[in-house]
Backbone as JSON, one array per atom type, in Angstrom:
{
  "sequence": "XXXXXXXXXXXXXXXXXXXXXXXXXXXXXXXXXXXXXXXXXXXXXXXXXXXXXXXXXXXXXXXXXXXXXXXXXXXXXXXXXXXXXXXXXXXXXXXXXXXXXXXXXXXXXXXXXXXXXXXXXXXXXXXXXXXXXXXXXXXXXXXXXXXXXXXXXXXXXXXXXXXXXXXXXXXXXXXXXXXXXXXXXX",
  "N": [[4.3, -3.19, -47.18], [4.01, -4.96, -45.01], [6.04, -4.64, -43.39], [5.27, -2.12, -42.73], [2.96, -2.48, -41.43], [4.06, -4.15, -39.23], [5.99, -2.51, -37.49], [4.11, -0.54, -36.93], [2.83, -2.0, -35.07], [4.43, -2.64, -33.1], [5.66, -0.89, -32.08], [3.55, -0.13, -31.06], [2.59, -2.1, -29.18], [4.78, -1.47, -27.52], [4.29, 1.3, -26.37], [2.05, 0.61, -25.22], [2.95, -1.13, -23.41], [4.91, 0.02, -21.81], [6.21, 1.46, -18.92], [6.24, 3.6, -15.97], [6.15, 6.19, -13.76], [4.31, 6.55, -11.13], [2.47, 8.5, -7.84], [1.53, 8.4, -4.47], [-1.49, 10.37, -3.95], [-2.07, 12.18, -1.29], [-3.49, 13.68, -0.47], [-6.37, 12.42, -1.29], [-5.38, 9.6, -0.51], [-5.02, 6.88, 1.49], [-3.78, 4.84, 4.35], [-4.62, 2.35, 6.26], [-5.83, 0.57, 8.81], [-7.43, -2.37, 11.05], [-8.16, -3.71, 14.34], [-8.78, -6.33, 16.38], [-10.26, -5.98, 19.79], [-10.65, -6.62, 22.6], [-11.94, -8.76, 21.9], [-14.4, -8.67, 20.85], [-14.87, -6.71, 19.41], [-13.64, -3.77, 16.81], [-11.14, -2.18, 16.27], [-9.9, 1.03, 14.54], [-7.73, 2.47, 12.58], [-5.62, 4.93, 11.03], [-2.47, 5.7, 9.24], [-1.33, 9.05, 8.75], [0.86, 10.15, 7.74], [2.15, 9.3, 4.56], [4.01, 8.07, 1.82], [3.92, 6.77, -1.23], [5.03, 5.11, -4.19], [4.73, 4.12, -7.53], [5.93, 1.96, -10.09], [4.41, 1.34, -13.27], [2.41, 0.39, -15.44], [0.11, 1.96, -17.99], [-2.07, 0.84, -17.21], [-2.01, -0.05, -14.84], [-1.39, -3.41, -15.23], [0.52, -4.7, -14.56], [2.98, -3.73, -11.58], [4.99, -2.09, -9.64], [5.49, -1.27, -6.43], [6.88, 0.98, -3.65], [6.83, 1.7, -0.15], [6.37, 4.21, 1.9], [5.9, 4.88, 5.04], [5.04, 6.68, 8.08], [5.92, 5.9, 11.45], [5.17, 7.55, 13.57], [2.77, 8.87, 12.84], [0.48, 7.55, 13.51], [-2.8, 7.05, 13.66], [-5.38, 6.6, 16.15], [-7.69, 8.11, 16.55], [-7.88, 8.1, 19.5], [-5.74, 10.04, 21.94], [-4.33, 9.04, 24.01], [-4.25, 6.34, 23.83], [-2.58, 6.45, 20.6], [0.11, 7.8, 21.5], [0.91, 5.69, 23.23], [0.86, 3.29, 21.46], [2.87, 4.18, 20.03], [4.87, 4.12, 21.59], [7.94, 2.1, 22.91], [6.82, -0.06, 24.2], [5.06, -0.78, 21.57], [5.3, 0.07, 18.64], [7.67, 1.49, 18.54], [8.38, 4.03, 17.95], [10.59, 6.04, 17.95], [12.57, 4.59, 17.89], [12.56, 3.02, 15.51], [11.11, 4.78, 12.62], [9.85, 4.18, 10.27], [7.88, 2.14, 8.49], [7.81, 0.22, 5.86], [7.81, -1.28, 2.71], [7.98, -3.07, -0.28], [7.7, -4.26, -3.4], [8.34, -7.28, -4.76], [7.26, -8.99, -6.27], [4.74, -9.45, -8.77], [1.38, -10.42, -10.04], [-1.25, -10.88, -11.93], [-4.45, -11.29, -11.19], [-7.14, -11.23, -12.16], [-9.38, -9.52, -14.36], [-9.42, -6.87, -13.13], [-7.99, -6.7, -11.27], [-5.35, -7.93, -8.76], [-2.54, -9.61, -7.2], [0.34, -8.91, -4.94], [3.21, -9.12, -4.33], [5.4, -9.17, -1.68], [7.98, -7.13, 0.51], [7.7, -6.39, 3.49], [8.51, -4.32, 6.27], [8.79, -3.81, 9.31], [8.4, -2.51, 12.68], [11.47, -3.16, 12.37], [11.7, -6.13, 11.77], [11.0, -7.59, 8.94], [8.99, -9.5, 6.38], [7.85, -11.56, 4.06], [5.08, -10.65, 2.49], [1.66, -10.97, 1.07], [-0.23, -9.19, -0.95], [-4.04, -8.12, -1.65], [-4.96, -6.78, -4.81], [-7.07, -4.04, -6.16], [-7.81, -2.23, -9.29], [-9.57, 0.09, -9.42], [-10.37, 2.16, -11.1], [-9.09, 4.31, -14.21], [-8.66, 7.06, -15.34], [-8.35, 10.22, -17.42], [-6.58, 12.9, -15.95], [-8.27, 16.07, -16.35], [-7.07, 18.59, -15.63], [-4.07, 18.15, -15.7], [-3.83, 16.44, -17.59], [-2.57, 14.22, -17.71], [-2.5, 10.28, -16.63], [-4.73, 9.52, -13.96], [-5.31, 7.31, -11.09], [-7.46, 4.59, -10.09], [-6.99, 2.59, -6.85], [-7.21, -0.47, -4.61], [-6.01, -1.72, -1.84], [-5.43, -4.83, 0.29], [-5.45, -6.39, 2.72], [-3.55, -8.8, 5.67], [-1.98, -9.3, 8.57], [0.23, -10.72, 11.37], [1.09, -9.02, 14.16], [2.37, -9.72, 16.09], [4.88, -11.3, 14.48], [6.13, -9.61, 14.0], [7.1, -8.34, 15.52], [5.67, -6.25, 16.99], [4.44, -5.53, 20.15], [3.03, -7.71, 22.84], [1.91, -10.55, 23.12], [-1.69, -10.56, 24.02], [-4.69, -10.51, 25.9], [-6.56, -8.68, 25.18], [-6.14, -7.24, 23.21], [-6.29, -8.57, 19.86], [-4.0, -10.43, 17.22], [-4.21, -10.37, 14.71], [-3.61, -8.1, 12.16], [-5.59, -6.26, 9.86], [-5.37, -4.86, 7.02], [-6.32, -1.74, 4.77], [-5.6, -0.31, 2.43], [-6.48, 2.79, 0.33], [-6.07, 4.21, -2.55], [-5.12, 7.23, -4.68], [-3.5, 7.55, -7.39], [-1.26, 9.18, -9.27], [0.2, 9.56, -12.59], [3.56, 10.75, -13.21]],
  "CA": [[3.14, -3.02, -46.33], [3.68, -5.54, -44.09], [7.19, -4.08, -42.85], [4.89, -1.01, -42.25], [2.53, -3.39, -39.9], [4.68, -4.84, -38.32], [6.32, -1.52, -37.22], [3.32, -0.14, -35.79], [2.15, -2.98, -34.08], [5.7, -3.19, -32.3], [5.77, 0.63, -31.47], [1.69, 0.35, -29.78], [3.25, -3.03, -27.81], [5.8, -0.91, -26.3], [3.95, 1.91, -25.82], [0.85, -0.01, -23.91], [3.46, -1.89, -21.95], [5.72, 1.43, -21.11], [6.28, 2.2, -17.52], [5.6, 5.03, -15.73], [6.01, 6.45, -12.49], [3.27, 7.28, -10.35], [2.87, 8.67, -6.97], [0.0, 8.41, -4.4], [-2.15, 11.56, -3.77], [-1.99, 12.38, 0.19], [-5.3, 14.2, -0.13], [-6.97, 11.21, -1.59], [-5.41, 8.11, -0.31], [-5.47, 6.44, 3.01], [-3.23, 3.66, 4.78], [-6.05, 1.92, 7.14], [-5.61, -0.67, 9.83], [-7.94, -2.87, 12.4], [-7.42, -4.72, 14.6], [-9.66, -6.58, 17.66], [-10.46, -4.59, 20.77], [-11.18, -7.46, 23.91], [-12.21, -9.88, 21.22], [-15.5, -8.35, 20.56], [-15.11, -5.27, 18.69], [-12.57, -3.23, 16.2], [-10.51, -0.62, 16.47], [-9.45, 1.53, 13.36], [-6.91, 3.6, 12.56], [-4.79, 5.0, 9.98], [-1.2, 6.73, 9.24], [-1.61, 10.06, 7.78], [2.04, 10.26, 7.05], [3.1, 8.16, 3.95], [4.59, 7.93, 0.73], [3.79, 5.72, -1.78], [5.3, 5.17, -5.33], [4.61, 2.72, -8.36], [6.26, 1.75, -11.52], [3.57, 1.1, -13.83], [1.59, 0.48, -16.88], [-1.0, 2.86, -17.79], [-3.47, 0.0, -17.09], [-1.62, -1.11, -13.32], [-1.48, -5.01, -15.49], [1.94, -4.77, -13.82], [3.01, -3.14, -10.59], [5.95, -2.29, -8.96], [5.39, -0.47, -5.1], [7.7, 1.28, -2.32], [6.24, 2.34, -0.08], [7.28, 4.17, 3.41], [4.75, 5.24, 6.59], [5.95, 7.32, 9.29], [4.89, 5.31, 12.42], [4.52, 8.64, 14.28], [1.47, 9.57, 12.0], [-0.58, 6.95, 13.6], [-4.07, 7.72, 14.42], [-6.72, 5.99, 15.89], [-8.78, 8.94, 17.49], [-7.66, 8.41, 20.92], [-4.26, 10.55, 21.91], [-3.78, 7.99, 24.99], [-3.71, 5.24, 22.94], [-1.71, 6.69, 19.86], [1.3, 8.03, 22.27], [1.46, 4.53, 23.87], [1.42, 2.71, 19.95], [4.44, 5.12, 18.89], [5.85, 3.98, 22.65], [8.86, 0.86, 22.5], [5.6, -1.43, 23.91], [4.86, -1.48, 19.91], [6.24, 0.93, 17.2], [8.87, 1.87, 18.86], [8.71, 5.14, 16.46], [11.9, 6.59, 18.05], [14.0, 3.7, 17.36], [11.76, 2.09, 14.0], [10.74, 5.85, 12.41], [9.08, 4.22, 9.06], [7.14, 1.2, 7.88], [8.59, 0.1, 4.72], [7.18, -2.21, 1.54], [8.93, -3.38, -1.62], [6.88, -5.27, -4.34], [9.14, -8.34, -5.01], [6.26, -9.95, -7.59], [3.04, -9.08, -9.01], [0.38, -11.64, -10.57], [-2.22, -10.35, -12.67], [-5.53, -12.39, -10.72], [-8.52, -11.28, -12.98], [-9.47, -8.14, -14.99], [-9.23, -5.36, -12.59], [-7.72, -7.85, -9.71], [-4.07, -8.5, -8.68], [-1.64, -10.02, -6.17], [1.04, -8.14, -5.22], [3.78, -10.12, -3.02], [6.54, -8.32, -1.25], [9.24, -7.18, 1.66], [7.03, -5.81, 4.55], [9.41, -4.29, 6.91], [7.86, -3.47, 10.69], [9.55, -2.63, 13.96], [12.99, -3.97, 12.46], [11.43, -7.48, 11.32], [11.08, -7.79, 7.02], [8.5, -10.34, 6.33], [7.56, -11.55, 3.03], [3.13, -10.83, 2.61], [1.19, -11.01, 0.22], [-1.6, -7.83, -0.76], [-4.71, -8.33, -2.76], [-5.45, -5.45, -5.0], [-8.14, -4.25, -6.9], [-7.75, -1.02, -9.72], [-11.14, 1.04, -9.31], [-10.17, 2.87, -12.58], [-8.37, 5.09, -15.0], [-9.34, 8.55, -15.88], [-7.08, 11.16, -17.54], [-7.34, 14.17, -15.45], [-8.21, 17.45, -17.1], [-6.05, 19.66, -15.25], [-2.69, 17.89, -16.04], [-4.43, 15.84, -18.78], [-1.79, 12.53, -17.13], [-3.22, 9.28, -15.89], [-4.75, 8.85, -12.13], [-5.4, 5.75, -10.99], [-7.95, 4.54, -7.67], [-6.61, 1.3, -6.24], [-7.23, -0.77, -3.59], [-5.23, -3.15, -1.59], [-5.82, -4.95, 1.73], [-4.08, -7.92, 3.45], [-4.09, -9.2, 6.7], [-0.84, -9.85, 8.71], [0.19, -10.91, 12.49], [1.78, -8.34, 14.73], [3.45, -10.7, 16.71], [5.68, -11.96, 14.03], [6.55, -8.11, 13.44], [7.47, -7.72, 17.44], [4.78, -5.38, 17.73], [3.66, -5.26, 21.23], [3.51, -8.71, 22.98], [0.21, -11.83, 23.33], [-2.34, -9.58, 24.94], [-5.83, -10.78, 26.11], [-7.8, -7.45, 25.0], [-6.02, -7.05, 21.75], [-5.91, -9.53, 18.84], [-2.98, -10.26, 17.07], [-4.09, -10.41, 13.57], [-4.26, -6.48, 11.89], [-5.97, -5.99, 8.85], [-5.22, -3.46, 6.36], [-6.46, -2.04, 4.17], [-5.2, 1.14, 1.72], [-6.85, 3.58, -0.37], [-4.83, 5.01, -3.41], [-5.28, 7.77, -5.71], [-2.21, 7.61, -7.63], [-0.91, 9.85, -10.32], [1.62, 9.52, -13.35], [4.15, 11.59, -13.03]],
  "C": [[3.27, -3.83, -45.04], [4.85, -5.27, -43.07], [6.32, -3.04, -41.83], [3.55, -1.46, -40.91], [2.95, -3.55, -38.25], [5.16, -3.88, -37.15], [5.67, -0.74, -36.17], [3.04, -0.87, -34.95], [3.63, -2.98, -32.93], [5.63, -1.93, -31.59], [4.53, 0.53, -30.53], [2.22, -0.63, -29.0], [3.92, -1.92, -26.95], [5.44, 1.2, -25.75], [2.73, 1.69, -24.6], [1.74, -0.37, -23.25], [4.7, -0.98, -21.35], [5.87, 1.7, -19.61], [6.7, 3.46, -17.34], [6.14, 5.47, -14.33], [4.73, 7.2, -11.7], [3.52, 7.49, -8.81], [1.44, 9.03, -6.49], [-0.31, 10.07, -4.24], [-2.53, 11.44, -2.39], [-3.26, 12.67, 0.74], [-6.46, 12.89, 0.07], [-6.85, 9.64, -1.47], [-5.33, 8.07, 1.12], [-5.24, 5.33, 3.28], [-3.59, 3.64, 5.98], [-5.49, 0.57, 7.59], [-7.18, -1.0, 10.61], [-7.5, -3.57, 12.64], [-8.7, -5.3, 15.87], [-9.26, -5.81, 18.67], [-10.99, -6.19, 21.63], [-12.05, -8.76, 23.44], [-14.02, -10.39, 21.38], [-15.94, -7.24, 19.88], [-13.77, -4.84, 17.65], [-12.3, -2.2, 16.31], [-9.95, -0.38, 15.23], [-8.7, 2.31, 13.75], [-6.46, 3.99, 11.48], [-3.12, 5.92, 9.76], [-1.44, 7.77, 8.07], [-0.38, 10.67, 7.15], [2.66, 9.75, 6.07], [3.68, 8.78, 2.56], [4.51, 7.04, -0.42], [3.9, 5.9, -3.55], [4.9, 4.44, -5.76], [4.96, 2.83, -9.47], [5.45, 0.89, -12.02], [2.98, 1.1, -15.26], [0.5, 1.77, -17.23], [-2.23, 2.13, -17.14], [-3.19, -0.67, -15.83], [-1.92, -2.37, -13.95], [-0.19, -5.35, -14.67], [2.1, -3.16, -13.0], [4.3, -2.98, -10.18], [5.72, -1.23, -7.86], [6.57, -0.5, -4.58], [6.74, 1.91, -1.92], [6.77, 2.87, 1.49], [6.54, 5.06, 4.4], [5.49, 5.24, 8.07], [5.04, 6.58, 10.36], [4.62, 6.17, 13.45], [3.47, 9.36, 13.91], [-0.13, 8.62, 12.76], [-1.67, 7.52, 14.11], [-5.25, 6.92, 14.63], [-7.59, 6.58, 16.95], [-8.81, 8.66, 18.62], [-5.94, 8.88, 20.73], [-3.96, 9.72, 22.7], [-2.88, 7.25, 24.25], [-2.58, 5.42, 21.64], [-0.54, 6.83, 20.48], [1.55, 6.03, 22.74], [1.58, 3.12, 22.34], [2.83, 3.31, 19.86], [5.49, 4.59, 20.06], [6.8, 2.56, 22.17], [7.67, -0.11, 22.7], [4.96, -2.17, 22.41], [5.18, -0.89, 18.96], [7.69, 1.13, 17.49], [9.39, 2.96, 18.11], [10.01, 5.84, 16.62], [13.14, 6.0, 17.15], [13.86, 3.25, 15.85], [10.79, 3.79, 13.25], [9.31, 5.45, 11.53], [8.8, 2.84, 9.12], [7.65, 1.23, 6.34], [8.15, -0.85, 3.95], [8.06, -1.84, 0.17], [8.38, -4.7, -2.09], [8.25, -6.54, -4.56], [8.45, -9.38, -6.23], [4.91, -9.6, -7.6], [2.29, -9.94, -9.97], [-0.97, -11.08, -10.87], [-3.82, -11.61, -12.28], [-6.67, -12.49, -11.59], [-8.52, -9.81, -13.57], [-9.16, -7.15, -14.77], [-8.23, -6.08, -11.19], [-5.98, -8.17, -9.8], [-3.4, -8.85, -7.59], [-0.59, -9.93, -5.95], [1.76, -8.85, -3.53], [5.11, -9.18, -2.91], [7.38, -7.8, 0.08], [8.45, -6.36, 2.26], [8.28, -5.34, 5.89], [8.9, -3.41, 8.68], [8.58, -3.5, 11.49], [10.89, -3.52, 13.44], [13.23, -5.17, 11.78], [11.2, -7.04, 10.06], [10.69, -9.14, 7.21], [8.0, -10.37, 5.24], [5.72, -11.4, 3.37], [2.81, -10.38, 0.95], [-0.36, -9.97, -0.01], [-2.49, -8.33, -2.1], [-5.41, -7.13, -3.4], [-5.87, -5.35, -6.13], [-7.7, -2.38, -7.86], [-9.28, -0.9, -10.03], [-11.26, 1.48, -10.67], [-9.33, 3.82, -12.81], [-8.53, 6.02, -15.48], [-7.8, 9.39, -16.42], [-7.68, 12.47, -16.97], [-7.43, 15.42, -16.43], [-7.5, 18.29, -16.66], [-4.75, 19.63, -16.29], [-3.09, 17.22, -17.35], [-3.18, 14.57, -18.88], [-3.04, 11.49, -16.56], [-3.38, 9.64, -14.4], [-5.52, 7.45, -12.39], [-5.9, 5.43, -9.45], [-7.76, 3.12, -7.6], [-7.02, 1.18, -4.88], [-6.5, -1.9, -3.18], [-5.31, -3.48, -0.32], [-4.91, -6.41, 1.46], [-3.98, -8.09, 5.28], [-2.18, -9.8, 7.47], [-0.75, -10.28, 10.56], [1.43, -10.05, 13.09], [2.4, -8.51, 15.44], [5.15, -10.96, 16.27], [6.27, -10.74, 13.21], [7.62, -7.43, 15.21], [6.71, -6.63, 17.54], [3.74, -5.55, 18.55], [3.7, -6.94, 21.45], [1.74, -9.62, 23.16], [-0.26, -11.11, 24.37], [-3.77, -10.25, 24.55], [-7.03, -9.82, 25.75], [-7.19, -6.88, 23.78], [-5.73, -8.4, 20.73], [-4.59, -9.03, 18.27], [-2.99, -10.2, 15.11], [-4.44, -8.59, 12.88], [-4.56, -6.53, 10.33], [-5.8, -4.56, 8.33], [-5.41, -3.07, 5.33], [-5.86, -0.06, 3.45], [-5.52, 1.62, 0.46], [-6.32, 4.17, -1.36], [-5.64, 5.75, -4.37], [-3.7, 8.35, -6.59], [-2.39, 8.24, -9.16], [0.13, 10.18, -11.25], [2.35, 11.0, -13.27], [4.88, 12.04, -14.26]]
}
């Protein structure tokens, strides 16, 4: 009997702690920026181009992200302004195409709560940052009858220390970000 315990209990461990692959949902997620505007206001935007994977638990307790954002997707409802982002003054999207992330460590903060540290890679520069992210919840869809999964993760970085665009009096230098996920096992 206790062989036969033991057995199951070892098989449900390694099926709760199983990884997975998931992948976000394009429809439903959304990689979101601000940033200051003359250091009295914010400007939003977001890239509607991305990609975003995760090796995972069913329960996101552990994380692993790539993730990769075309910097010609940007949008922040002016065309002026977008063309002159994607210009060498700060994306440089010709030369720097994608935005690039790679989890390097994840830290389980509180119940639904985690901290997710990793290789930020921007105009050329790769800077270690750190994202704080929250799982919304877990549903099994009825269609596919697989896990989705709504996350959130935001973080705050300096665009300076990315070489995007140079110390400007009518833009701040700190950009907040924050990204939307509806991610789905695959």
């Amino acid at each position: 009997m206790k062989k036969v315990f033991f057995t199951v209990a070892f098989l449900t461990t390694l099926m709760v702690t199983a990884q997975s692959t998931w992948k976000s949902d394009g429809a439903h997620s959304k990689v979101g920026f601000g940033i200051t505007h003359l250091m009295i206001s914010e400007v939003e935007g977001h890239f509607s181009d991305f990609d975003i994977t995760a090796t995972a638990t069913d329960t996101f307790d552990d994380a692993d992200f790539t993730v990769d954002i075309k910097t010609t997707s940007i949008d922040t409802d002016n065309d002026r302004r977008d063309d002159h982002l994607r210009s060498a003054d700060f994306f440089d999207a010709e030369k720097y195409p994608s935005i690039a992330f790679k989890t390097t460590s994840f830290e389980k903060t509180g119940d639904k709560t985690f901290a997710l540290n990793g290789d930020l890679t921007i105009h050329g520069v790769t800077k270690t940052v750190t994202l704080e992210g929250k799982v919304n919840g877990i549903i099994t869809d009825q269609r596919s009858g697989k896990l989705k999964a709504g996350l959130k993760l935001t973080g705050t970085i300096n665009r300076l220390e990315f070489g995007v665009g140079e110390e400007s009096a009518s833009i701040g230098n700190e950009v907040d970000m924050t990204i939307h996920l509806e991610m789905a096992q695959q």
